[in-house]
Short mmCIF file of C-alpha atoms in Angstrom, two decimals:
data_model
loop_
_atom_site.label_atom_id
_atom_site.label_comp_id
_atom_site.label_asym_id
_atom_site.label_seq_id
_atom_site.Cartn_x
_atom_site.Cartn_y
_atom_site.Cartn_z
CA MET E 1 163.06 112.56 87.84
CA VAL E 2 161.02 111.09 84.98
CA LEU E 3 157.73 112.41 86.39
CA SER E 4 159.05 115.93 86.70
CA ARG E 5 160.25 115.88 83.11
CA LEU E 6 156.89 114.67 81.90
CA PHE E 7 154.57 116.75 84.01
CA GLY E 8 156.63 119.66 85.30
CA LYS E 9 156.63 120.66 88.94
CA LYS E 10 153.05 119.53 89.57
CA ASP E 11 152.41 115.81 89.79
CA PRO E 12 149.39 114.18 88.10
CA PHE E 13 147.44 113.92 91.37
CA PHE E 14 147.78 117.67 91.96
CA LYS E 15 146.71 118.37 88.38
CA LEU E 16 143.74 116.04 88.82
CA GLN E 17 142.67 117.96 91.94
CA LYS E 18 142.95 121.26 90.06
CA ALA E 19 141.00 120.01 87.02
CA TYR E 20 138.31 118.65 89.32
CA SER E 21 137.99 121.92 91.25
CA GLU E 22 137.59 123.74 87.92
CA LYS E 23 135.02 121.18 86.69
CA ARG E 24 137.12 120.23 83.67
CA TRP E 25 135.68 116.74 83.61
CA ALA E 26 137.30 115.46 80.41
CA ASP E 27 140.69 116.65 81.66
CA CYS E 28 140.03 114.78 84.91
CA LEU E 29 139.63 111.50 83.03
CA ARG E 30 142.71 112.13 80.91
CA LEU E 31 144.76 112.93 84.00
CA GLY E 32 143.38 109.81 85.63
CA GLU E 33 145.44 107.80 83.16
CA GLN E 34 148.59 109.36 84.63
CA VAL E 35 147.72 108.80 88.27
CA ASP E 36 149.06 105.51 89.62
CA LEU E 37 146.66 104.78 92.48
CA SER E 38 149.01 102.17 93.92
CA SER E 39 151.64 104.88 94.48
CA LEU E 40 149.28 107.02 96.59
CA ASP E 41 148.43 106.65 100.24
CA ASN E 42 144.97 105.34 101.09
CA THR E 43 143.47 108.80 101.58
CA GLN E 44 144.76 110.16 98.26
CA ALA E 45 143.80 106.99 96.38
CA ALA E 46 140.24 107.22 97.70
CA GLU E 47 140.08 110.91 96.80
CA ALA E 48 141.39 110.25 93.27
CA SER E 49 138.91 107.42 92.72
CA GLY E 50 136.06 109.59 93.95
CA MET E 51 137.05 112.47 91.67
CA LEU E 52 137.25 110.19 88.63
CA ASP E 53 133.87 108.65 89.42
CA SER E 54 132.28 112.07 89.80
CA ALA E 55 133.90 113.32 86.59
CA GLY E 56 132.65 110.31 84.66
CA ASP E 57 129.10 110.83 85.93
CA ALA E 58 129.29 114.55 85.12
CA LEU E 59 130.32 113.82 81.53
CA CYS E 60 127.57 111.25 81.38
CA LEU E 61 125.01 113.90 82.35
CA ILE E 62 126.30 116.26 79.67
CA ASN E 63 125.92 113.60 77.01
CA ILE E 64 122.44 112.78 78.30
CA ASP E 65 121.61 116.47 77.83
CA GLU E 66 123.06 116.47 74.30
CA GLY E 67 121.22 113.27 73.44
CA ALA E 68 117.95 114.72 74.67
CA ALA E 69 118.52 117.77 72.46
CA CYS E 70 119.10 115.50 69.48
CA LEU E 71 115.89 113.62 70.28
CA ARG E 72 113.94 116.86 70.38
CA ALA E 73 115.42 117.71 66.96
CA GLY E 74 114.28 114.32 65.66
CA ASP E 75 117.81 112.97 65.13
CA LEU E 76 117.49 109.54 66.73
CA GLN E 77 120.85 108.21 65.48
CA LYS E 78 122.84 111.09 66.95
CA ALA E 79 120.85 110.87 70.18
CA ARG E 80 121.79 107.21 70.49
CA GLU E 81 125.46 108.06 69.91
CA HIS E 82 125.35 110.50 72.83
CA PHE E 83 123.51 108.00 75.04
CA GLU E 84 125.97 105.23 74.14
CA LEU E 85 128.89 107.47 75.08
CA ALA E 86 127.08 108.39 78.29
CA GLN E 87 126.74 104.67 79.00
CA LYS E 88 130.53 104.28 78.74
CA GLN E 89 131.18 107.30 80.97
CA ALA E 90 128.69 106.45 83.73
CA ARG E 91 130.39 105.36 86.93
CA SER E 92 127.59 105.03 89.47
CA GLU E 93 124.90 102.37 89.32
CA GLU E 94 122.23 105.07 89.33
CA MET E 95 123.71 106.77 86.26
CA ARG E 96 124.10 103.46 84.42
CA HIS E 97 120.46 102.64 85.06
CA LYS E 98 119.39 106.11 83.93
CA VAL E 99 121.23 105.72 80.62
CA GLU E 100 119.78 102.24 80.11
CA GLY E 101 116.33 103.77 80.40
CA LEU E 102 117.19 106.47 77.87
CA LEU E 103 118.55 103.92 75.41
CA ALA E 104 115.43 101.81 75.82
CA GLY E 105 113.31 104.89 75.20
CA ALA E 106 115.27 105.75 72.05
CA ASP E 107 114.70 102.19 70.82
CA ARG E 108 110.94 102.50 70.41
CA ASP E 109 109.48 101.77 66.99
CA GLU E 110 108.74 105.36 65.92
CA GLU E 111 109.95 106.92 62.70
CA PRO E 112 112.23 109.85 63.62
CA GLN E 113 111.22 113.26 62.31
CA PRO E 114 113.64 115.38 60.24
CA ALA E 115 116.11 117.37 62.31
CA ALA E 116 115.44 121.06 62.74
CA ALA E 117 118.88 121.94 61.39
CA ALA E 118 120.73 119.71 59.00
CA GLY E 119 123.85 118.04 60.30
CA GLY E 120 123.52 118.91 63.96
CA CYS E 121 121.54 118.73 67.18
CA ALA E 122 119.11 121.35 68.30
CA SER E 123 121.44 122.36 71.10
CA GLY E 124 123.98 123.62 68.58
CA SER E 125 126.84 122.45 70.77
CA CYS E 126 127.74 119.27 68.91
CA GLY E 127 131.23 119.40 67.47
CA ALA E 128 133.32 117.17 65.26
CA HIS E 129 133.70 114.61 68.01
CA VAL E 130 131.58 113.82 71.04
CA GLY E 131 134.55 114.01 73.38
CA GLU E 132 135.36 117.53 72.20
CA ALA E 133 131.80 118.75 72.66
CA VAL E 134 131.69 117.27 76.14
CA GLU E 135 134.98 118.85 77.13
CA GLN E 136 133.62 122.33 76.47
CA GLY E 137 130.46 121.89 78.53
CA GLU E 138 129.67 121.86 82.20
CA PRO E 139 126.67 120.34 83.96
CA GLN E 140 123.99 122.93 84.65
CA GLU E 141 121.58 123.12 87.54
CA LEU E 142 118.04 122.73 86.21
CA ASP E 143 114.83 123.92 87.79
CA GLU E 144 112.18 121.28 88.49
CA ASP E 145 110.17 121.86 85.30
CA SER E 146 113.27 121.82 83.07
CA HIS E 147 114.57 118.72 84.81
CA LEU E 148 111.24 116.97 84.28
CA GLU E 149 111.07 117.96 80.62
CA LEU E 150 114.64 116.77 80.04
CA ILE E 151 113.87 113.35 81.46
CA LEU E 152 110.61 113.08 79.54
CA SER E 153 112.29 113.97 76.23
CA SER E 154 113.23 110.31 75.85
CA TYR E 155 109.72 109.05 76.66
CA PRO E 156 107.06 108.21 74.04
CA ALA E 157 105.40 111.41 72.87
CA GLU E 158 101.93 110.15 73.70
CA LEU E 159 102.88 109.77 77.39
CA ILE E 160 104.62 113.09 78.00
CA GLU E 161 101.48 115.14 78.58
CA ARG E 162 100.19 112.54 81.00
CA TYR E 163 103.39 112.76 83.05
CA LEU E 164 103.27 116.56 83.00
CA GLY E 165 99.70 116.40 84.32
CA LYS E 166 100.63 114.25 87.31
CA SER E 167 100.32 115.44 90.89
CA ALA E 168 103.14 117.19 92.73
CA VAL E 169 103.59 114.10 94.92
CA PHE E 170 104.06 111.86 91.87
CA ARG E 171 106.42 114.34 90.20
CA GLN E 172 108.63 114.61 93.28
CA ALA E 173 108.88 110.82 93.55
CA PHE E 174 109.59 110.60 89.83
CA LEU E 175 112.40 113.19 89.98
CA ALA E 176 113.89 111.55 93.07
CA ALA E 177 114.02 108.26 91.17
CA HIS E 178 115.86 109.81 88.25
CA ASP E 179 118.30 111.49 90.63
CA GLY E 180 119.19 108.13 92.16
CA ARG E 181 117.40 108.81 95.46
CA ASN E 182 115.61 105.50 95.28
CA GLN E 183 114.39 105.01 98.84
CA GLU E 184 113.12 108.58 98.96
CA SER E 185 111.38 107.95 95.65
CA LEU E 186 109.75 104.74 96.86
CA ASP E 187 108.51 106.50 100.01
CA GLY E 188 107.12 109.24 97.79
CA PHE E 189 105.30 106.83 95.50
CA ASP E 190 103.67 105.27 98.56
CA GLN E 191 102.05 108.68 99.22
CA VAL E 192 100.42 108.89 95.78
CA ASP E 193 96.62 108.66 95.90
CA GLU E 194 95.06 105.36 94.90
CA ALA E 195 93.11 107.09 92.13
CA GLU E 196 96.38 108.14 90.46
CA ARG E 197 97.93 104.68 90.48
CA ASP E 198 97.75 103.92 86.77
CA GLU E 199 100.22 102.07 84.52
CA LEU E 200 102.65 105.02 84.66
CA TYR E 201 102.70 104.79 88.43
CA PHE E 202 103.33 101.03 88.54
CA TYR E 203 105.98 101.29 85.80
CA GLU E 204 107.97 103.98 87.60
CA ARG E 205 107.63 102.36 91.02
CA GLY E 206 108.63 99.02 89.50
CA LEU E 207 111.86 100.56 88.23
CA VAL E 208 112.62 101.96 91.66
CA ARG E 209 111.97 98.63 93.34
CA ASP E 210 114.26 96.97 90.82
CA ARG E 211 117.08 99.39 91.65
CA LEU E 212 116.54 98.71 95.35
CA GLY E 213 116.94 94.97 94.73
CA ASP E 214 113.30 94.10 95.38
CA PHE E 215 112.75 91.58 92.59
CA PRO E 216 109.28 90.37 93.70
CA GLY E 217 108.02 93.95 94.08
CA ALA E 218 109.51 95.08 90.78
CA ASN E 219 108.07 92.06 89.00
CA ARG E 220 104.59 92.69 90.42
CA ASP E 221 104.61 96.39 89.56
CA LEU E 222 105.88 95.98 85.99
CA LYS E 223 103.38 93.20 85.31
CA LYS E 224 100.64 95.38 86.76
CA ALA E 225 101.67 98.21 84.41
CA LEU E 226 101.39 95.85 81.44
CA SER E 227 98.03 94.53 82.61
CA LEU E 228 96.72 98.10 82.70
CA ASN E 229 98.23 98.97 79.32
CA GLU E 230 99.45 96.08 77.18
CA ASN E 231 100.97 98.56 74.72
CA HIS E 232 103.38 100.00 77.30
CA GLY E 233 106.59 99.07 75.50
CA GLN E 234 108.96 100.43 78.14
CA ALA E 235 107.29 98.31 80.82
CA LEU E 236 107.75 95.22 78.67
CA VAL E 237 111.40 96.09 78.01
CA SER E 238 112.07 96.64 81.70
CA LEU E 239 110.30 93.43 82.70
CA ILE E 240 112.30 91.37 80.21
CA ALA E 241 115.54 93.01 81.40
CA LEU E 242 114.59 92.27 85.02
CA HIS E 243 114.12 88.55 84.30
CA TRP E 244 117.23 88.42 82.12
CA ARG E 245 119.40 89.78 84.95
CA ASN E 246 117.90 87.19 87.30
CA ASP E 247 118.54 84.36 84.81
CA HIS E 248 114.86 83.52 84.32
CA ARG E 249 115.33 82.40 80.72
CA GLU E 250 111.92 80.77 80.26
CA GLU E 251 110.14 83.93 81.40
CA VAL E 252 112.36 86.02 79.10
CA GLU E 253 111.38 83.85 76.14
CA THR E 254 107.67 84.01 76.99
CA LEU E 255 107.69 87.80 77.33
CA ALA E 256 109.89 88.36 74.28
CA GLN E 257 107.74 86.16 72.06
CA LYS E 258 104.69 88.09 73.26
CA GLY E 259 106.36 91.35 72.28
CA ILE E 260 107.35 90.02 68.86
CA GLU E 261 103.83 88.75 68.15
CA SER E 262 102.19 92.01 69.26
CA GLY E 263 104.78 94.29 67.71
CA ILE E 264 105.41 96.00 71.05
CA ALA E 265 109.14 96.80 71.45
CA ALA E 266 109.71 94.22 68.73
CA GLY E 267 113.32 95.21 68.04
CA PHE E 268 114.31 94.78 71.68
CA CYS E 269 112.40 91.50 71.99
CA LEU E 270 114.05 90.08 68.87
CA GLY E 271 117.39 91.08 70.32
CA ARG E 272 116.68 89.27 73.59
CA MET E 273 115.71 86.15 71.67
CA ALA E 274 118.95 86.37 69.72
CA ALA E 275 120.92 86.66 72.98
CA LEU E 276 118.98 83.77 74.50
CA ARG E 277 119.62 81.49 71.53
CA LEU E 278 123.30 82.49 71.42
CA SER E 279 123.67 81.54 75.10
CA GLN E 280 122.11 78.16 74.21
CA GLU E 281 124.54 77.72 71.27
CA ARG E 282 121.57 77.58 68.88
CA LEU E 283 123.52 79.70 66.46
CA GLU E 284 121.32 79.61 63.38
CA GLU E 285 118.28 80.68 65.39
CA ALA E 286 120.35 83.37 67.12
CA LEU E 287 121.44 84.62 63.72
CA GLU E 288 117.87 84.70 62.41
CA PHE E 289 116.60 86.66 65.42
CA GLY E 290 119.60 88.96 65.30
CA ARG E 291 119.12 89.81 61.64
CA ARG E 292 115.43 90.46 62.21
CA ALA E 293 116.29 92.75 65.12
CA MET E 294 118.82 94.69 63.06
CA SER E 295 116.25 95.15 60.31
CA GLN E 296 114.07 97.04 62.79
CA GLY E 297 116.43 100.02 62.62
CA ALA E 298 117.91 101.52 65.80
CA VAL E 299 118.77 98.70 68.21
CA ASP E 300 120.56 98.56 71.53
CA LEU E 301 124.28 97.91 71.73
CA GLU E 302 123.91 94.42 73.19
CA THR E 303 121.71 93.28 70.30
CA THR E 304 124.29 94.55 67.83
CA LEU E 305 127.07 92.67 69.64
CA VAL E 306 125.00 89.49 69.91
CA THR E 307 124.17 89.57 66.20
CA ALA E 308 127.81 90.12 65.30
CA ALA E 309 128.86 87.24 67.58
CA ALA E 310 126.34 84.91 65.93
CA LEU E 311 127.59 85.95 62.49
CA GLU E 312 131.21 85.43 63.50
CA LYS E 313 130.54 82.03 65.04
CA THR E 314 128.70 80.85 61.90
CA GLY E 315 131.54 81.94 59.65
CA ASN E 316 129.94 85.10 58.27
CA ILE E 317 133.07 87.12 59.01
CA ASP E 318 132.60 90.03 56.60
CA GLU E 319 128.97 90.50 57.59
CA ALA E 320 129.97 90.45 61.27
CA GLU E 321 132.50 93.21 60.56
CA LYS E 322 129.82 95.25 58.78
CA VAL E 323 127.45 94.93 61.74
CA LEU E 324 130.15 95.99 64.19
CA SER E 325 131.01 98.92 61.92
CA SER E 326 127.51 100.26 62.56
CA ILE E 327 128.52 101.07 66.15
CA GLY E 328 129.66 104.67 65.97
CA THR E 329 131.61 106.76 68.48
CA SER E 330 131.40 110.07 66.66
CA GLY E 331 129.57 113.20 67.69
CA CYS E 332 126.82 114.96 65.81
CA GLY E 333 128.04 115.93 62.35
CA GLY E 334 131.43 114.33 62.90
CA ALA E 335 133.27 111.55 61.15
CA ARG E 336 132.63 108.10 62.58
CA GLN E 337 135.41 106.39 64.46
CA ALA E 338 135.89 102.67 64.94
CA SER E 339 134.40 101.40 68.18
CA PRO E 340 136.50 99.27 70.55
CA TYR E 341 134.16 96.35 69.79
CA LEU E 342 135.07 96.53 66.10
CA ALA E 343 138.70 96.88 67.15
CA GLU E 344 138.44 93.66 69.19
CA PHE E 345 137.06 91.94 66.10
CA TRP E 346 140.01 93.22 64.05
CA LEU E 347 142.38 91.98 66.74
CA ARG E 348 140.86 88.49 66.63
CA HIS E 349 141.20 88.34 62.86
CA GLY E 350 144.47 90.20 62.42
CA ARG E 351 142.92 93.06 60.48
CA ASN E 352 143.58 96.82 60.59
CA MET E 353 145.86 96.58 63.61
CA ASP E 354 146.90 100.23 63.61
CA LYS E 355 143.27 101.36 63.54
CA ALA E 356 142.49 98.85 66.29
CA ILE E 357 145.23 100.31 68.49
CA ASP E 358 143.87 103.83 67.90
CA ALA E 359 140.36 102.67 68.89
CA PHE E 360 141.63 100.94 72.05
CA ASN E 361 143.59 104.03 73.06
CA GLN E 362 140.52 106.20 72.56
CA ALA E 363 138.45 103.79 74.66
CA ALA E 364 141.09 103.97 77.39
CA ARG E 365 140.84 107.76 77.36
CA VAL E 366 137.05 107.60 77.71
CA GLU E 367 137.22 104.88 80.38
CA PRO E 368 140.52 105.43 82.18
CA GLY E 369 139.43 103.15 85.01
CA ASN E 370 138.77 100.17 82.73
CA PRO E 371 141.93 98.05 82.29
CA ARG E 372 140.35 96.08 79.42
CA TRP E 373 141.47 98.61 76.82
CA ILE E 374 145.08 98.84 77.98
CA PHE E 375 145.10 95.05 77.92
CA ARG E 376 143.85 95.10 74.32
CA VAL E 377 146.54 97.58 73.29
CA GLY E 378 149.09 95.22 74.81
CA GLU E 379 147.65 92.29 72.86
CA ALA E 380 147.76 94.31 69.64
CA TYR E 381 151.39 95.26 70.29
CA LEU E 382 152.26 91.58 70.74
CA ALA E 383 150.46 90.77 67.48
CA LYS E 384 152.58 93.37 65.71
CA GLY E 385 155.76 91.88 67.21
CA TRP E 386 156.35 94.69 69.69
CA LYS E 387 156.93 92.30 72.56
CA LYS E 388 158.61 94.62 75.06
CA GLU E 389 155.92 97.30 74.81
CA GLY E 390 153.13 94.73 74.73
CA ARG E 391 154.36 92.89 77.82
CA ALA E 392 154.66 96.16 79.74
CA LEU E 393 151.04 97.05 79.02
CA LEU E 394 149.80 93.55 79.89
CA GLU E 395 151.67 93.68 83.19
CA ARG E 396 150.11 97.08 83.89
CA ALA E 397 146.62 95.76 83.17
CA LEU E 398 147.15 92.68 85.33
CA LEU E 399 147.86 94.90 88.33
CA GLN E 400 144.23 96.09 88.23
CA SER E 401 141.84 93.93 90.26
CA SER E 402 138.94 95.04 88.05
CA LEU E 403 140.36 93.27 84.98
CA ASP E 404 138.02 90.58 83.69
CA PRO E 405 139.18 87.19 85.09
CA GLN E 406 139.26 85.61 81.62
CA LEU E 407 141.47 88.42 80.33
CA ALA E 408 143.67 88.10 83.41
CA ALA E 409 144.14 84.39 82.74
CA GLN E 410 144.92 85.09 79.09
CA GLY E 411 147.40 87.80 80.07
CA LYS E 412 149.26 85.45 82.39
CA LYS E 413 149.45 82.92 79.58
CA TYR E 414 150.88 85.54 77.21
CA LEU E 415 153.57 86.42 79.73
CA SER E 416 154.44 82.81 80.54
CA ASP E 417 154.77 81.86 76.87
CA ASP E 418 157.67 84.28 76.26
#
């Protein structure tokens, strides 16, 4: 049989189980590409999905650890690269939210200090490529103090000592929140003494209420944090993000303009204004805000994509390509590799197709459960005239219910046109 020739006596599902039991998380995700969930019974399919989700979250935690080490060494750019990869690997909602918080923390307007050792992170484990470094590591159990310090490594320096000086009740609620135990965390915060309920308290409890879907409570707490400390940039970022997700565009604009005027989280606020104007098709204003955001230095991924989209829509094609080229997928000290977002740009404009295919394949290895990248490889194959191979990949992507509906419609059109 074909499978036995490719994989020997052990099928991909068996190999996935073995890799998972040995905590070889990167191997799990690679093997996930070979496991056809539709060919498994319901029990095996659920087990495979669970293993892949756990492996993705485990890799995410490792990259969070590496990013925190880079932050401690003062290498903000490399820290962001680890956090961005962690964002791609995160499977659970709790892990995605945790990485969003780390990225927001890395986006504050502080000048990074020189790294302790040139060309690498303080942890010393960064290799030529992030994926390789991750593959060698395993998540480690941390004691409470180490866990707390790891989380706080992405927080503003002036706040860390205040968090470390908090009561045991506050610390337990704080750690529960960052472990995804949101209800337990909220119950814990309710036990904190009134005298300790400062802006840090309302900020952290606001985040928990947001994750629990309590918009009114989250909104009240985050606004309370800002009223107690108007310079709390993370509270402003989180409040804007909360209203953005709930489609409160007027409130987003009010808060973002306040941040721009005060200089608090200005890069993030400029980025939100760029996104807002882009959604309103006010392209020149979106472009102006986007360029101002990019000039702030390290910016979040969405701001970079919004700025590139505004540039592309206004005909600034080469500048859009340059902005997208700033999104790196390399590890500390390693050569930069094209991101899948740059590859999508190349695909739209018929540029660097071979490099685009390589980038899409790499993205598929990092996110084996995301059919978007297999779909893009199929599109690129069609663009190169490889119709048989391209159609096969499009058909494979269309079998996945998680494929974006717009891509699914486009895929059906591709197949019907031949």
